[in-house]
Amino acid sequence: EPEVTQTPSHQVTQMGQEVILRCVPISNHLYFYWYRQILGQKVEFLVSFYNNEISEKSEIFDDQFSVERPDGSNFTLKIRSTKLEDSAMYFCASSDDLQETQYFGPGTRLLVL
Amino acid sequence: ELKVEQNPLFLSMQEGKNYTIYCNYSTTSDRLYWYRQDPGKSLESLFVLLSNGAVKQEGRLMASLDTKARLSTLHITAAVHDLSATYFCAVVNNNAGNMLTFGGGTRLMVKP
């Protein structure tokens, strides 16, 4: 069964460093998303991406964040200068239609020291 | 701003018992999702509810949606230990594309 994959599974970085989280959505899907979940808290929407551009973003997704689809398969989230409060599990998701299920990847656990 | 509230936040129940988890949301929506999350794992899709009165069942879980009351329920029938997990509902704001707003989750523990 097709699934969303994410790399790395864990990332530890120093405050102020740049990180890039990578996702490979399900191959025929057109809509891509990033969410995050701070430990023990609810899942929060960051950004959605369709047709090579951002379609929606939340207040969390400030100028430190960017997304890119550099080729036909990868979808990346970049945090330019990480802060301690960026420590969270970051989930990528994809869907093939607006009204269909968003399938989540296994997540990248980011720890900022 | 769309707010999604689940209750209870924590539920401990015996195997074989029935229970219902509630998900209330604050603004108009006609799309609601239920997800399951095991500790340290990703979110597994359980149900997508797309219209008022929608009811879906899979095994011991049944989900329903009442868009007029802005309420969804996830009913557990004859619980088994394998159902222990955290359950999230997530709602799409009709005026905001396909951004999912999640509830706080219900942590379910089923005791043998």
Coordinates of C-alpha atoms in Angstrom, one line a residue, chain A residues 31 33 35 37 41-45 48 55-58 89 91 95 98-107 109, chain B residues 4 30-31 33 35 37 40-45 47-48 50 88 92 95-105:
Chain A
Y31 CA -2.1 18.2 -2.2
Y33 CA 0.8 19.5 4.0
Y35 CA 1.8 19.7 10.6
Q37 CA 2.9 18.2 17.3
Q41 CA -0.1 18.5 22.7
K42 CA -2.5 18.6 19.8
V43 CA -1.5 18.4 16.1
E44 CA -1.2 21.9 14.5
F45 CA -1.4 22.8 10.9
S48 CA -0.6 23.3 2.6
S55 CA -2.4 27.5 -0.7
E56 CA -2.8 28.1 3.0
K57 CA -0.5 28.7 6.0
S58 CA -1.1 29.2 9.7
M89 CA 7.3 16.1 15.8
F91 CA 4.3 15.4 10.1
S95 CA -4.1 13.8 -0.3
L98 CA -9.6 18.2 -1.2
Q99 CA -12.3 16.0 0.1
E100 CA -10.3 12.9 0.6
T101 CA -8.3 11.6 3.5
Q102 CA -5.0 13.3 4.3
Y103 CA -2.4 10.5 4.8
F104 CA 0.2 11.2 7.3
G105 CA 3.9 10.2 7.2
P106 CA 5.7 8.7 10.2
G107 CA 7.0 12.1 11.3
R109 CA 11.2 14.3 15.7
Chain B
V4 CA -12.4 21.8 18.1
D30 CA -19.0 19.6 6.3
R31 CA -15.8 17.6 6.6
Y33 CA -11.9 13.2 10.1
Y35 CA -7.5 9.6 13.3
Q37 CA -2.3 7.7 17.1
G40 CA 5.3 7.8 19.3
K41 CA 3.7 6.9 16.0
S42 CA 2.0 8.7 13.2
L43 CA -1.7 9.4 12.6
E44 CA -3.7 6.6 11.1
S45 CA -6.9 7.6 9.2
F47 CA -12.9 7.8 9.0
V48 CA -13.8 10.7 6.8
L50 CA -18.5 14.4 4.5
F88 CA -8.2 12.8 17.3
V92 CA -12.0 21.5 8.0
N95 CA -14.0 29.0 4.5
A96 CA -10.4 27.9 4.8
G97 CA -9.7 25.3 2.1
N98 CA -8.4 22.0 3.5
M99 CA -6.5 23.0 6.6
L100 CA -7.3 20.5 9.4
T101 CA -7.9 21.8 12.8
F102 CA -7.4 19.1 15.4
G103 CA -9.1 18.5 18.7
G104 CA -7.0 17.9 21.8
G105 CA -7.3 14.1 21.5

